[in-house]
Amino acid sequence: MRTETARRLRDLPRSSFATTVARIDQLVAAGEDVVNLCQGNPDLPTPPHIVEALRREVLDPATHRYGSFSGLLELKAAIGDWYAAHHRVRLDPETEVAILFGAKAGLVEISQCFLDPGDVCLMPDPAFPDYWAGVVLARADMRPLPLRRENGFLPDYTELDPVTRAQAKLMFLNYPNNPTSVTAPPDFYAETVRFAAEHHVIVASDFAYGALGFDGERPVSFLETDGAKDVGVEFISLSKMFNMAGWRIGAVVGNRDVIAAINLLQEHYYVSLPPFIQRAAVAALTGPQDCVDELTAVYERRRDIFVAGVRDAGWPVDEPRSIFAWLPIPGRRKSAEFADDLLTRARVAVAPGHWFGEHGEGYVRVSLLAPEERLREAVARLAAFSRSTGDLL
């Protein structure tokens, strides 16, 4: 029998990360020592009190049944309390919070909820590639919002032509940003709310790294802006905040019409996230937050070690404000060629900038989610690679 997938599935982009990770695994299996700075996969364990909460909850037979389709109200309330405590944002747990099977799922779902074939979505460039998947599945069109260094890697809405402004229905934002590792100031979000309100664009703000504020500065939430809930929503993840990446739990908060749409779609995709995971997430959000501060301090030390090392090697780099470093490539080499050469000759894996979009060319992204000694080893290999190839770092 001949089978042919739907066109929407054939058009889905293949994950470059998966291909590179498979290559890394092959090298490691062959005995090679690879410093993997390609992925944003937390390397530290989930805090013990959260693991203990999961153990306790999974022993309760009540958590073995299907949960509420839209998630536990106690978890939604905990998310609301977290936003009130950290960002002075008030949320109605019943109408302004949706539980997600990881923030990534919601970032794909929102396009399917609001984009019809031919509709326009404004997409940061560079951006986290998984945003693209939902737009492709909706058969919608993407128009770039270039993120340039000279503009602080913030989009300039005045660059959009009148037709694009009129057609746009959805817009993605992400600060602290992946891959450029910059944060957004309050006046940018105020400008964004004005733009979205004027042109009737739904804002999808990805705040996955919002709990990790370096140098004592907590990143600004989009929802802190007056009028933000009128025009959009924000996605949060427990993956980076509490090292719960494998638990697959996140949330989207804000505009109640958007929340209702996502809940409706998820009623058909899922029954509910396992209740024992949701209860453990409540323990994470309402329990001691020292673990978040300690984790932030670990990442900050790693950043300082890596940045000092590459600067000593002659490679100019802006101070990262998140768990990634966005490094300009020396000379005029293409990012894919440079990253491939670095893996082949120095056994250091990084993500080529073009994976994140056309305006990512000329850069590579380095993940700081590796122990300090591995980051020092990566810096030493980068310096040796530079000397051997003649590239000026």
Short mmCIF file of C-alpha atoms in Angstrom, two decimals, residues 77-334:
data_model
loop_
_atom_site.label_atom_id
_atom_site.label_comp_id
_atom_site.label_asym_id
_atom_site.label_seq_id
_atom_site.Cartn_x
_atom_site.Cartn_y
_atom_site.Cartn_z
CA ALA A 77 -3.72 29.51 41.35
CA ALA A 78 -0.05 28.84 42.17
CA ILE A 79 0.96 30.26 38.80
CA GLY A 80 -1.18 33.32 39.46
CA ASP A 81 0.42 33.79 42.88
CA TRP A 82 3.89 33.45 41.33
CA TYR A 83 3.14 36.20 38.80
CA ALA A 84 1.75 38.44 41.53
CA ALA A 85 4.81 37.94 43.72
CA HIS A 86 7.46 38.31 41.04
CA HIS A 87 5.91 40.63 38.45
CA ARG A 88 2.99 42.39 40.20
CA VAL A 89 0.62 40.88 37.62
CA ARG A 90 -2.86 39.77 38.69
CA LEU A 91 -4.34 36.73 36.97
CA ASP A 92 -7.71 35.01 37.25
CA PRO A 93 -6.73 31.32 37.64
CA GLU A 94 -9.95 30.08 36.04
CA THR A 95 -9.91 32.22 32.88
CA GLU A 96 -6.40 33.61 32.41
CA VAL A 97 -4.19 30.53 32.94
CA ALA A 98 -3.86 27.38 30.81
CA ILE A 99 -1.63 24.42 31.71
CA LEU A 100 0.63 23.16 28.92
CA PHE A 101 2.46 19.93 28.15
CA GLY A 102 5.64 21.97 28.16
CA ALA A 103 5.71 25.55 26.87
CA LYS A 104 6.80 24.28 23.46
CA ALA A 105 3.43 22.60 22.91
CA GLY A 106 1.57 25.85 23.54
CA LEU A 107 3.87 27.80 21.25
CA VAL A 108 2.84 25.45 18.45
CA GLU A 109 -0.83 25.37 19.44
CA ILE A 110 -1.43 29.12 19.44
CA SER A 111 -0.81 29.34 15.69
CA GLN A 112 -3.29 26.54 15.06
CA CYS A 113 -5.85 28.37 17.22
CA PHE A 114 -5.67 31.73 15.44
CA LEU A 115 -4.16 31.38 11.98
CA ASP A 116 -6.06 30.26 8.89
CA PRO A 117 -4.38 29.39 5.58
CA GLY A 118 -2.83 32.53 4.12
CA ASP A 119 -2.93 34.53 7.36
CA VAL A 120 0.23 36.39 8.34
CA CYS A 121 2.35 35.76 11.42
CA LEU A 122 5.15 38.15 12.38
CA MET A 123 8.21 36.09 13.25
CA PRO A 124 11.40 37.32 14.93
CA ASP A 125 14.50 36.53 12.90
CA PRO A 126 16.53 34.92 14.41
CA ALA A 127 14.09 32.94 16.56
CA PHE A 128 13.57 29.60 18.27
CA PRO A 129 12.79 27.33 15.27
CA ASP A 130 9.88 25.54 16.92
CA TYR A 131 7.74 28.67 16.54
CA TRP A 132 7.70 27.95 12.83
CA ALA A 133 6.02 24.54 13.22
CA GLY A 134 2.64 25.86 14.33
CA VAL A 135 2.58 28.39 11.51
CA VAL A 136 3.35 25.65 8.97
CA LEU A 137 0.65 23.37 10.39
CA ALA A 138 -1.84 26.24 10.13
CA ARG A 139 -0.82 26.76 6.47
CA ALA A 140 -0.18 30.42 7.30
CA ASP A 141 2.57 32.78 6.10
CA MET A 142 5.52 34.12 8.08
CA ARG A 143 6.89 37.63 7.69
CA PRO A 144 10.21 38.41 9.40
CA LEU A 145 10.85 40.83 12.22
CA PRO A 146 14.64 41.26 11.83
CA LEU A 147 16.60 41.35 15.09
CA ARG A 148 19.78 43.33 14.49
CA ARG A 149 22.65 43.98 16.84
CA GLU A 150 22.57 47.73 16.19
CA ASN A 151 18.97 47.79 17.49
CA GLY A 152 19.71 45.74 20.58
CA PHE A 153 18.20 42.66 18.89
CA LEU A 154 14.74 44.20 19.26
CA PRO A 155 12.33 44.38 16.30
CA ASP A 156 11.63 47.75 14.70
CA TYR A 157 7.92 47.85 13.87
CA THR A 158 8.38 50.87 11.62
CA GLU A 159 10.20 48.61 9.15
CA LEU A 160 6.98 46.74 8.39
CA ASP A 161 5.18 47.81 5.24
CA PRO A 162 1.51 48.90 5.50
CA VAL A 163 0.19 45.72 3.84
CA THR A 164 2.00 43.45 6.30
CA ARG A 165 0.79 45.51 9.24
CA ALA A 166 -2.78 45.22 8.02
CA GLN A 167 -2.57 41.46 7.38
CA ALA A 168 -0.75 40.36 10.54
CA LYS A 169 -2.83 38.38 13.06
CA LEU A 170 -0.19 36.90 15.39
CA MET A 171 3.28 37.91 16.53
CA PHE A 172 5.93 36.01 18.48
CA LEU A 173 8.36 37.63 20.91
CA ASN A 174 10.97 36.05 23.19
CA TYR A 175 12.89 37.88 25.92
CA PRO A 176 15.24 36.92 27.49
CA ASN A 177 15.95 35.94 23.93
CA ASN A 178 16.96 32.65 22.42
CA PRO A 179 19.39 32.78 20.63
CA THR A 180 20.70 36.35 21.09
CA SER A 181 20.56 36.28 24.91
CA VAL A 182 19.33 39.87 25.35
CA THR A 183 16.49 41.18 27.51
CA ALA A 184 13.77 43.67 26.60
CA PRO A 185 13.18 46.99 28.42
CA PRO A 186 9.73 48.17 29.58
CA ASP A 187 9.47 50.86 26.88
CA PHE A 188 9.80 48.22 24.17
CA TYR A 189 6.86 46.29 25.60
CA ALA A 190 4.83 49.51 25.83
CA GLU A 191 5.55 50.12 22.14
CA THR A 192 4.57 46.52 21.39
CA VAL A 193 1.21 46.88 23.14
CA ARG A 194 0.47 50.06 21.18
CA PHE A 195 1.40 48.38 17.90
CA ALA A 196 -0.65 45.25 18.65
CA ALA A 197 -3.71 47.22 19.74
CA GLU A 198 -3.62 49.47 16.69
CA HIS A 199 -3.26 46.61 14.20
CA HIS A 200 -5.24 43.90 16.05
CA VAL A 201 -2.28 41.55 16.38
CA ILE A 202 -2.17 38.85 19.08
CA VAL A 203 1.15 38.89 20.94
CA ALA A 204 2.66 35.53 21.97
CA SER A 205 5.47 36.33 24.42
CA ASP A 206 7.80 33.43 25.19
CA PHE A 207 9.12 34.02 28.73
CA ALA A 208 10.77 30.61 29.18
CA TYR A 209 13.95 32.11 30.66
CA GLY A 210 12.25 34.86 32.65
CA ALA A 211 13.05 33.47 36.11
CA LEU A 212 16.81 33.54 35.52
CA GLY A 213 17.91 37.14 35.97
CA PHE A 214 21.66 37.75 35.82
CA ASP A 215 23.54 40.43 37.76
CA GLY A 216 20.64 40.91 40.15
CA GLU A 217 18.25 42.13 37.44
CA ARG A 218 14.96 40.28 37.07
CA PRO A 219 13.81 40.19 33.41
CA VAL A 220 10.69 42.21 32.64
CA SER A 221 7.51 40.31 31.86
CA PHE A 222 5.45 41.44 28.88
CA LEU A 223 2.37 41.25 31.11
CA GLU A 224 3.74 43.96 33.41
CA THR A 225 2.85 46.46 30.66
CA ASP A 226 -0.45 48.32 30.87
CA GLY A 227 -2.86 46.80 28.35
CA ALA A 228 -0.78 43.67 27.72
CA LYS A 229 -3.58 41.28 28.66
CA ASP A 230 -5.83 43.03 26.14
CA VAL A 231 -3.56 42.06 23.25
CA GLY A 232 -1.70 38.90 24.17
CA VAL A 233 -0.42 36.11 26.35
CA GLU A 234 2.84 34.94 27.86
CA PHE A 235 4.32 31.44 28.01
CA ILE A 236 6.33 30.21 30.99
CA SER A 237 8.22 26.99 31.55
CA LEU A 238 9.27 25.12 34.66
CA SER A 239 12.02 23.45 32.61
CA LYS A 240 14.64 26.14 33.09
CA MET A 241 13.25 27.66 36.30
CA PHE A 242 13.42 24.44 38.33
CA ASN A 243 15.45 22.09 36.08
CA MET A 244 12.24 20.21 35.24
CA ALA A 245 12.82 19.84 31.49
CA GLY A 246 11.96 16.14 31.47
CA TRP A 247 8.73 16.73 33.37
CA ARG A 248 7.17 18.61 30.41
CA ILE A 249 5.13 21.23 32.20
CA GLY A 250 4.51 24.88 31.40
CA ALA A 251 1.71 27.40 31.20
CA VAL A 252 0.32 30.24 29.12
CA VAL A 253 -1.26 33.22 30.86
CA GLY A 254 -3.00 36.44 29.88
CA ASN A 255 -5.82 37.24 27.47
CA ARG A 256 -8.83 35.13 28.40
CA ASP A 257 -10.02 34.63 24.81
CA VAL A 258 -6.63 33.20 23.83
CA ILE A 259 -6.59 31.01 26.95
CA ALA A 260 -10.07 29.67 26.14
CA ALA A 261 -9.00 28.80 22.59
CA ILE A 262 -5.90 26.93 23.74
CA ASN A 263 -7.90 25.05 26.36
CA LEU A 264 -10.42 24.03 23.68
CA LEU A 265 -7.72 22.71 21.38
CA GLN A 266 -6.04 20.82 24.22
CA GLU A 267 -9.33 19.14 25.14
CA HIS A 268 -8.99 17.29 21.84
CA TYR A 269 -5.24 16.69 21.99
CA TYR A 270 -4.95 15.58 25.61
CA VAL A 271 -6.97 14.54 28.61
CA SER A 272 -4.75 16.33 31.11
CA LEU A 273 -1.17 16.46 32.31
CA PRO A 274 -0.70 13.71 34.97
CA PRO A 275 -2.10 15.03 38.27
CA PHE A 276 0.97 13.96 40.25
CA ILE A 277 3.18 16.14 38.03
CA GLN A 278 0.80 19.07 38.40
CA ARG A 279 0.80 18.72 42.19
CA ALA A 280 4.60 18.56 42.23
CA ALA A 281 4.61 21.73 40.14
CA VAL A 282 2.50 23.40 42.82
CA ALA A 283 5.18 22.44 45.35
CA ALA A 284 7.83 23.95 43.09
CA LEU A 285 6.01 27.28 42.65
CA THR A 286 4.84 27.67 46.25
CA GLY A 287 7.85 26.18 48.03
CA PRO A 288 11.28 27.66 48.75
CA GLN A 289 12.66 29.67 45.85
CA ASP A 290 16.28 29.50 47.02
CA CYS A 291 16.87 26.80 44.41
CA VAL A 292 16.08 29.28 41.61
CA ASP A 293 18.50 31.83 43.01
CA GLU A 294 21.18 29.16 43.42
CA LEU A 295 20.65 27.93 39.87
CA THR A 296 20.88 31.48 38.52
CA ALA A 297 24.16 31.95 40.39
CA VAL A 298 25.53 28.75 38.82
CA TYR A 299 24.64 29.93 35.32
CA GLU A 300 26.04 33.38 36.00
CA ARG A 301 29.39 31.90 37.08
CA ARG A 302 29.43 29.76 33.94
CA ARG A 303 28.72 32.80 31.81
CA ASP A 304 31.55 34.73 33.41
CA ILE A 305 34.01 31.86 32.90
CA PHE A 306 33.09 31.37 29.26
CA VAL A 307 32.95 35.06 28.33
CA ALA A 308 36.28 35.83 30.01
CA GLY A 309 37.87 32.90 28.20
CA VAL A 310 36.69 33.75 24.71
CA ARG A 311 37.52 37.40 25.19
CA ASP A 312 41.05 36.44 26.27
CA ALA A 313 41.24 34.43 23.05
CA GLY A 314 40.42 37.60 21.11
CA TRP A 315 36.78 36.86 20.32
CA PRO A 316 34.51 39.87 20.99
CA VAL A 317 31.25 38.90 22.64
CA ASP A 318 28.43 40.88 24.24
CA GLU A 319 27.58 40.01 27.84
CA PRO A 320 24.87 37.31 27.74
CA ARG A 321 21.75 38.02 29.77
CA SER A 322 20.53 34.45 29.60
CA ILE A 323 21.82 30.87 29.35
CA PHE A 324 23.12 31.28 25.79
CA ALA A 325 26.01 33.20 24.28
CA TRP A 326 25.53 34.65 20.77
CA LEU A 327 28.97 34.78 19.20
CA PRO A 328 29.93 36.55 15.97
CA ILE A 329 31.90 34.31 13.63
CA PRO A 330 35.39 35.55 12.74
CA GLY A 331 35.94 36.48 9.12
CA ARG A 332 33.22 35.88 6.55
CA ARG A 333 32.62 32.19 7.06
CA LYS A 334 29.11 30.78 6.96
#
